[in-house]
Amino acid sequence: MRIDLHIHTAPLSACSYIDPGELVQEARRRKLDGICLTEHQVVWDPAEVNKLALEEGVKIFRGNEFTTNQGDVLVFGFYEDIKELMLIQDLREVVQQAGGFMIAAHPFRGFKTFGIGQLQMTVEQAGKRKVFEFVDAVEIGNGKLAQDANDMARKVAEMLGLPGTGGSDAHRVDEIATWVTVFEKDIENEIQLVEELHAGRFRAENRRPKI
């Protein structure tokens, strides 16, 4: 089951240009089995999600992208809207209490911009980022990032023994499904999604067109 775990839509994410109806239609065209709406610091109303899913025939799951003092974190299974910047340890505590799942989002965004590549940071050094102490998985495939940033995330995840996920991080319709997470089992609802994430029965898959 192929699910894009990281998508932003308008108007809930001000940075996105994606109309939810167009998103679902494009997901069907690209043969996705499901999509996750991971807006910034806000969770979709379940009734609106159910209506959209019924109209378009695609499974839709809710998540959230939290901004923390240690970077952005995708969260599933925790549905409270918290607008302010959070300490990562505080987010971890409330998500754990809810039985949720946390993924370090694009942990090496800006890999070259900030000179990490030029400094030849080792995987061991990169793996010491504090965010990795508080998450259950690492986004090793992000559709908005260059390959070297995704490669570093994959190497760090492997070194730390953390599973890797994939998501497009789409802000435009044409960006969806560049990276997806492939689950071994069919998933019907958000409870099952969180269960399968915790079970680790998934892998990241690059679906970018080969040039």
PDB file of C-alpha atoms in Angstrom:
ATOM      1  CA  MET A   1       0.000   0.000   0.000  1.00  0.00           C
ATOM      2  CA  ARG A   2       1.608   3.230  -1.198  1.00  0.00           C
ATOM      3  CA  ILE A   3       0.927   6.313   0.908  1.00  0.00           C
ATOM      4  CA  ASP A   4       2.382   9.798   0.575  1.00  0.00           C
ATOM      5  CA  LEU A   5       2.998  10.615   4.252  1.00  0.00           C
ATOM      6  CA  HIS A   6       3.839  14.309   3.915  1.00  0.00           C
ATOM      7  CA  ILE A   7       1.517  16.746   2.103  1.00  0.00           C
ATOM      8  CA  HIS A   8       0.414  20.330   2.766  1.00  0.00           C
ATOM      9  CA  THR A   9      -2.786  21.902   1.457  1.00  0.00           C
ATOM     10  CA  ALA A  10      -4.316  25.365   1.226  1.00  0.00           C
ATOM     11  CA  PRO A  11      -5.761  27.085   3.120  1.00  0.00           C
ATOM     12  CA  LEU A  12      -4.684  25.236   6.294  1.00  0.00           C
ATOM     13  CA  SER A  13      -1.007  25.596   5.355  1.00  0.00           C
ATOM     14  CA  ALA A  14      -0.372  29.153   4.185  1.00  0.00           C
ATOM     15  CA  CYS A  15       2.713  28.039   2.251  1.00  0.00           C
ATOM     16  CA  SER A  16       0.758  25.568   0.085  1.00  0.00           C
ATOM     17  CA  TYR A  17      -1.036  26.074  -3.224  1.00  0.00           C
ATOM     18  CA  ILE A  18      -2.817  22.701  -3.244  1.00  0.00           C
ATOM     19  CA  ASP A  19      -6.592  22.550  -3.420  1.00  0.00           C
ATOM     20  CA  PRO A  20      -7.678  19.440  -1.459  1.00  0.00           C
ATOM     21  CA  GLY A  21     -10.081  18.283  -4.183  1.00  0.00           C
ATOM     22  CA  GLU A  22      -7.406  18.553  -6.874  1.00  0.00           C
ATOM     23  CA  LEU A  23      -4.964  16.765  -4.570  1.00  0.00           C
ATOM     24  CA  VAL A  24      -7.180  13.719  -4.217  1.00  0.00           C
ATOM     25  CA  GLN A  25      -7.873  13.556  -7.940  1.00  0.00           C
ATOM     26  CA  GLU A  26      -4.134  13.703  -8.660  1.00  0.00           C
ATOM     27  CA  ALA A  27      -3.490  11.022  -6.044  1.00  0.00           C
ATOM     28  CA  ARG A  28      -5.896   8.736  -7.903  1.00  0.00           C
ATOM     29  CA  ARG A  29      -4.226   9.549 -11.219  1.00  0.00           C
ATOM     30  CA  ARG A  30      -0.833   8.663  -9.763  1.00  0.00           C
ATOM     31  CA  LYS A  31      -2.235   5.427  -8.362  1.00  0.00           C
ATOM     32  CA  LEU A  32      -1.606   6.216  -4.713  1.00  0.00           C
ATOM     33  CA  ASP A  33      -3.501   4.101  -2.200  1.00  0.00           C
ATOM     34  CA  GLY A  34      -3.594   6.883   0.360  1.00  0.00           C
ATOM     35  CA  ILE A  35      -2.386  10.330   1.318  1.00  0.00           C
ATOM     36  CA  CYS A  36      -1.620  12.028   4.639  1.00  0.00           C
ATOM     37  CA  LEU A  37      -2.548  15.654   5.269  1.00  0.00           C
ATOM     38  CA  THR A  38       0.254  16.999   7.451  1.00  0.00           C
ATOM     39  CA  GLU A  39      -0.387  20.692   7.826  1.00  0.00           C
ATOM     40  CA  HIS A  40       1.821  23.007   9.867  1.00  0.00           C
ATOM     41  CA  GLN A  41       0.668  23.072  13.493  1.00  0.00           C
ATOM     42  CA  VAL A  42      -2.971  22.260  12.699  1.00  0.00           C
ATOM     43  CA  VAL A  43      -5.007  19.070  12.298  1.00  0.00           C
ATOM     44  CA  TRP A  44      -7.830  18.561   9.827  1.00  0.00           C
ATOM     45  CA  ASP A  45     -11.359  18.149  11.135  1.00  0.00           C
ATOM     46  CA  PRO A  46     -12.216  14.424  10.812  1.00  0.00           C
ATOM     47  CA  ALA A  47     -15.656  15.132   9.334  1.00  0.00           C
ATOM     48  CA  GLU A  48     -14.105  17.185   6.508  1.00  0.00           C
ATOM     49  CA  VAL A  49     -11.570  14.446   5.800  1.00  0.00           C
ATOM     50  CA  ASN A  50     -14.275  11.778   5.705  1.00  0.00           C
ATOM     51  CA  LYS A  51     -16.380  13.843   3.316  1.00  0.00           C
ATOM     52  CA  LEU A  52     -13.437  14.438   0.982  1.00  0.00           C
ATOM     53  CA  ALA A  53     -12.470  10.753   1.035  1.00  0.00           C
ATOM     54  CA  LEU A  54     -16.005   9.550   0.326  1.00  0.00           C
ATOM     55  CA  GLU A  55     -16.406  11.927  -2.602  1.00  0.00           C
ATOM     56  CA  GLU A  56     -13.120  10.969  -4.250  1.00  0.00           C
ATOM     57  CA  GLY A  57     -12.590   7.341  -3.230  1.00  0.00           C
ATOM     58  CA  VAL A  58      -9.051   7.717  -1.865  1.00  0.00           C
ATOM     59  CA  LYS A  59      -7.971   6.914   1.697  1.00  0.00           C
ATOM     60  CA  ILE A  60      -7.018  10.080   3.540  1.00  0.00           C
ATOM     61  CA  PHE A  61      -5.237  10.165   6.889  1.00  0.00           C
ATOM     62  CA  ARG A  62      -4.511  13.051   9.227  1.00  0.00           C
ATOM     63  CA  GLY A  63      -1.139  14.004  10.617  1.00  0.00           C
ATOM     64  CA  ASN A  64       0.606  17.151  11.713  1.00  0.00           C
ATOM     65  CA  GLU A  65       3.973  18.819  11.178  1.00  0.00           C
ATOM     66  CA  PHE A  66       5.167  20.389  14.409  1.00  0.00           C
ATOM     67  CA  THR A  67       7.925  22.959  14.655  1.00  0.00           C
ATOM     68  CA  THR A  68      10.187  22.172  17.601  1.00  0.00           C
ATOM     69  CA  ASN A  69      13.397  23.604  18.986  1.00  0.00           C
ATOM     70  CA  GLN A  70      15.191  20.708  17.258  1.00  0.00           C
ATOM     71  CA  GLY A  71      13.527  20.946  13.849  1.00  0.00           C
ATOM     72  CA  ASP A  72      10.305  19.842  12.199  1.00  0.00           C
ATOM     73  CA  VAL A  73       8.609  16.606  13.228  1.00  0.00           C
ATOM     74  CA  LEU A  74       5.778  14.718  11.528  1.00  0.00           C
ATOM     75  CA  VAL A  75       3.327  13.333  14.070  1.00  0.00           C
ATOM     76  CA  PHE A  76       0.612  10.707  13.643  1.00  0.00           C
ATOM     77  CA  GLY A  77      -1.892   9.556  16.236  1.00  0.00           C
ATOM     78  CA  PHE A  78      -1.891  12.834  18.191  1.00  0.00           C
ATOM     79  CA  TYR A  79      -4.626  15.253  17.176  1.00  0.00           C
ATOM     80  CA  GLU A  80      -4.267  18.369  19.306  1.00  0.00           C
ATOM     81  CA  ASP A  81      -3.615  21.740  17.706  1.00  0.00           C
ATOM     82  CA  ILE A  82      -0.597  23.348  19.366  1.00  0.00           C
ATOM     83  CA  LYS A  83       0.394  26.557  17.634  1.00  0.00           C
ATOM     84  CA  GLU A  84       3.507  27.593  19.518  1.00  0.00           C
ATOM     85  CA  LEU A  85       7.054  26.342  19.105  1.00  0.00           C
ATOM     86  CA  MET A  86       7.506  23.243  21.262  1.00  0.00           C
ATOM     87  CA  LEU A  87      10.461  21.749  23.044  1.00  0.00           C
ATOM     88  CA  ILE A  88      11.029  18.376  21.447  1.00  0.00           C
ATOM     89  CA  GLN A  89      10.975  16.586  24.794  1.00  0.00           C
ATOM     90  CA  ASP A  90       7.566  18.106  25.582  1.00  0.00           C
ATOM     91  CA  LEU A  91       6.183  17.008  22.216  1.00  0.00           C
ATOM     92  CA  ARG A  92       7.581  13.537  22.775  1.00  0.00           C
ATOM     93  CA  GLU A  93       5.845  13.279  26.126  1.00  0.00           C
ATOM     94  CA  VAL A  94       2.365  14.165  24.877  1.00  0.00           C
ATOM     95  CA  VAL A  95       2.673  12.061  21.716  1.00  0.00           C
ATOM     96  CA  GLN A  96       3.803   9.045  23.699  1.00  0.00           C
ATOM     97  CA  GLN A  97       0.881   9.456  26.094  1.00  0.00           C
ATOM     98  CA  ALA A  98      -1.451   9.384  23.072  1.00  0.00           C
ATOM     99  CA  GLY A  99       0.271   6.329  21.594  1.00  0.00           C
ATOM    100  CA  GLY A 100       1.358   8.356  18.579  1.00  0.00           C
ATOM    101  CA  PHE A 101       4.355   8.180  16.251  1.00  0.00           C
ATOM    102  CA  MET A 102       7.036  10.795  15.523  1.00  0.00           C
ATOM    103  CA  ILE A 103       9.170  11.170  12.392  1.00  0.00           C
ATOM    104  CA  ALA A 104      12.098  13.580  11.985  1.00  0.00           C
ATOM    105  CA  ALA A 105      11.086  15.550   8.878  1.00  0.00           C
ATOM    106  CA  HIS A 106      13.731  16.502   6.311  1.00  0.00           C
ATOM    107  CA  PRO A 107      16.449  16.450   9.026  1.00  0.00           C
ATOM    108  CA  PHE A 108      19.193  17.575   6.639  1.00  0.00           C
ATOM    109  CA  ARG A 109      17.375  20.268   4.709  1.00  0.00           C
ATOM    110  CA  GLY A 110      19.973  22.867   3.802  1.00  0.00           C
ATOM    111  CA  PHE A 111      22.671  20.172   3.706  1.00  0.00           C
ATOM    112  CA  LYS A 112      24.786  22.177   1.229  1.00  0.00           C
ATOM    113  CA  THR A 113      23.415  25.640   1.930  1.00  0.00           C
ATOM    114  CA  PHE A 114      24.853  25.613   5.426  1.00  0.00           C
ATOM    115  CA  GLY A 115      28.150  24.156   4.347  1.00  0.00           C
ATOM    116  CA  ILE A 116      27.740  20.687   5.829  1.00  0.00           C
ATOM    117  CA  GLY A 117      28.789  19.084   2.577  1.00  0.00           C
ATOM    118  CA  GLN A 118      31.884  21.246   2.337  1.00  0.00           C
ATOM    119  CA  LEU A 119      32.750  20.487   5.953  1.00  0.00           C
ATOM    120  CA  GLN A 120      32.488  16.781   5.133  1.00  0.00           C
ATOM    121  CA  MET A 121      30.348  15.999   8.152  1.00  0.00           C
ATOM    122  CA  THR A 122      30.508  12.308   8.909  1.00  0.00           C
ATOM    123  CA  VAL A 123      27.449  10.147   9.392  1.00  0.00           C
ATOM    124  CA  GLU A 124      28.484   9.712  13.027  1.00  0.00           C
ATOM    125  CA  GLN A 125      28.560  13.484  13.550  1.00  0.00           C
ATOM    126  CA  ALA A 126      25.249  13.958  11.755  1.00  0.00           C
ATOM    127  CA  GLY A 127      23.642  11.281  13.897  1.00  0.00           C
ATOM    128  CA  LYS A 128      24.317  13.300  17.059  1.00  0.00           C
ATOM    129  CA  ARG A 129      21.526  15.754  16.265  1.00  0.00           C
ATOM    130  CA  LYS A 130      19.293  15.859  19.330  1.00  0.00           C
ATOM    131  CA  VAL A 131      16.115  15.331  17.309  1.00  0.00           C
ATOM    132  CA  PHE A 132      17.041  11.693  16.729  1.00  0.00           C
ATOM    133  CA  GLU A 133      16.839  10.975  20.466  1.00  0.00           C
ATOM    134  CA  PHE A 134      13.102  11.720  20.469  1.00  0.00           C
ATOM    135  CA  VAL A 135      11.679  10.262  17.249  1.00  0.00           C
ATOM    136  CA  ASP A 136      10.499   6.837  16.130  1.00  0.00           C
ATOM    137  CA  ALA A 137      11.610   7.156  12.502  1.00  0.00           C
ATOM    138  CA  VAL A 138      13.456   9.383  10.034  1.00  0.00           C
ATOM    139  CA  GLU A 139      12.161  10.816   6.777  1.00  0.00           C
ATOM    140  CA  ILE A 140      14.845   9.450   4.464  1.00  0.00           C
ATOM    141  CA  GLY A 141      13.021  10.419   1.282  1.00  0.00           C
ATOM    142  CA  ASN A 142      11.684  13.955   0.980  1.00  0.00           C
ATOM    143  CA  GLY A 143      10.507  15.142  -2.424  1.00  0.00           C
ATOM    144  CA  LYS A 144      11.680  18.710  -1.881  1.00  0.00           C
ATOM    145  CA  LEU A 145      15.286  17.797  -1.085  1.00  0.00           C
ATOM    146  CA  ALA A 146      18.338  17.032  -3.169  1.00  0.00           C
ATOM    147  CA  GLN A 147      19.607  13.471  -3.205  1.00  0.00           C
ATOM    148  CA  ASP A 148      22.597  14.149  -0.960  1.00  0.00           C
ATOM    149  CA  ALA A 149      20.355  15.403   1.871  1.00  0.00           C
ATOM    150  CA  ASN A 150      18.129  12.337   1.583  1.00  0.00           C
ATOM    151  CA  ASP A 151      21.180  10.087   1.410  1.00  0.00           C
ATOM    152  CA  MET A 152      22.544  11.531   4.656  1.00  0.00           C
ATOM    153  CA  ALA A 153      19.179  10.998   6.352  1.00  0.00           C
ATOM    154  CA  ARG A 154      19.148   7.378   5.156  1.00  0.00           C
ATOM    155  CA  LYS A 155      22.672   6.706   6.384  1.00  0.00           C
ATOM    156  CA  VAL A 156      21.941   8.241   9.784  1.00  0.00           C
ATOM    157  CA  ALA A 157      18.737   6.229  10.127  1.00  0.00           C
ATOM    158  CA  GLU A 158      20.589   3.026   9.294  1.00  0.00           C
ATOM    159  CA  MET A 159      23.337   3.830  11.784  1.00  0.00           C
ATOM    160  CA  LEU A 160      20.837   4.579  14.558  1.00  0.00           C
ATOM    161  CA  GLY A 161      18.609   1.619  13.744  1.00  0.00           C
ATOM    162  CA  LEU A 162      15.608   3.835  12.998  1.00  0.00           C
ATOM    163  CA  PRO A 163      13.150   3.020  10.198  1.00  0.00           C
ATOM    164  CA  GLY A 164      12.903   5.366   7.221  1.00  0.00           C
ATOM    165  CA  THR A 165       9.813   6.912   5.655  1.00  0.00           C
ATOM    166  CA  GLY A 166       9.142   8.741   2.408  1.00  0.00           C
ATOM    167  CA  GLY A 167       6.883  11.655   1.576  1.00  0.00           C
ATOM    168  CA  SER A 168       6.668  14.309  -1.106  1.00  0.00           C
ATOM    169  CA  ASP A 169       6.365  17.345   1.224  1.00  0.00           C
ATOM    170  CA  ALA A 170       4.199  18.655  -1.614  1.00  0.00           C
ATOM    171  CA  HIS A 171       3.061  22.265  -1.686  1.00  0.00           C
ATOM    172  CA  ARG A 172       1.875  22.049  -5.323  1.00  0.00           C
ATOM    173  CA  VAL A 173      -0.251  19.339  -6.924  1.00  0.00           C
ATOM    174  CA  ASP A 174       2.459  18.351  -9.404  1.00  0.00           C
ATOM    175  CA  GLU A 175       4.832  17.568  -6.513  1.00  0.00           C
ATOM    176  CA  ILE A 176       2.861  14.770  -4.872  1.00  0.00           C
ATOM    177  CA  ALA A 177       4.001  11.131  -4.878  1.00  0.00           C
ATOM    178  CA  THR A 178       7.676  11.910  -5.610  1.00  0.00           C
ATOM    179  CA  TRP A 179       8.460   9.884  -2.479  1.00  0.00           C
ATOM    180  CA  VAL A 180       6.037   7.522  -0.755  1.00  0.00           C
ATOM    181  CA  THR A 181       5.991   5.033   2.090  1.00  0.00           C
ATOM    182  CA  VAL A 182       5.094   1.483   1.094  1.00  0.00           C
ATOM    183  CA  PHE A 183       3.254  -0.475   3.785  1.00  0.00           C
ATOM    184  CA  GLU A 184       3.117  -4.272   3.829  1.00  0.00           C
ATOM    185  CA  LYS A 185      -0.504  -4.407   4.990  1.00  0.00           C
ATOM    186  CA  ASP A 186      -3.683  -2.666   3.882  1.00  0.00           C
ATOM    187  CA  ILE A 187      -4.582   0.274   6.097  1.00  0.00           C
ATOM    188  CA  GLU A 188      -8.188   1.340   6.507  1.00  0.00           C
ATOM    189  CA  ASN A 189      -8.027   4.030   9.177  1.00  0.00           C
ATOM    190  CA  GLU A 190      -5.717   6.202  11.253  1.00  0.00           C
ATOM    191  CA  ILE A 191      -5.557   3.683  14.107  1.00  0.00           C
ATOM    192  CA  GLN A 192      -4.206   1.047  11.728  1.00  0.00           C
ATOM    193  CA  LEU A 193      -1.799   3.569  10.212  1.00  0.00           C
ATOM    194  CA  VAL A 194      -0.247   4.272  13.606  1.00  0.00           C
ATOM    195  CA  GLU A 195      -0.154   0.544  14.402  1.00  0.00           C
ATOM    196  CA  GLU A 196       1.719  -0.218  11.183  1.00  0.00           C
ATOM    197  CA  LEU A 197       4.140   2.641  11.775  1.00  0.00           C
ATOM    198  CA  HIS A 198       4.927   1.329  15.250  1.00  0.00           C
ATOM    199  CA  ALA A 199       5.296  -2.202  13.834  1.00  0.00           C
ATOM    200  CA  GLY A 200       7.840  -0.971  11.287  1.00  0.00           C
ATOM    201  CA  ARG A 201       6.187  -2.786   8.394  1.00  0.00           C
ATOM    202  CA  PHE A 202       7.057  -0.183   5.760  1.00  0.00           C
ATOM    203  CA  ARG A 203       9.811   1.191   3.552  1.00  0.00           C
ATOM    204  CA  ALA A 204      10.483   4.417   1.666  1.00  0.00           C
ATOM    205  CA  GLU A 205      10.187   4.399  -2.117  1.00  0.00           C
ATOM    206  CA  ASN A 206      11.468   6.985  -4.595  1.00  0.00           C
ATOM    207  CA  ARG A 207       8.898   7.588  -7.330  1.00  0.00           C
ATOM    208  CA  ARG A 208      10.583  10.536  -9.004  1.00  0.00           C
ATOM    209  CA  PRO A 209      10.622  10.148 -12.798  1.00  0.00           C
ATOM    210  CA  LYS A 210      13.979   8.836 -13.958  1.00  0.00           C
ATOM    211  CA  ILE A 211      15.756  11.284 -16.264  1.00  0.00           C
TER     212      ILE A 211
END
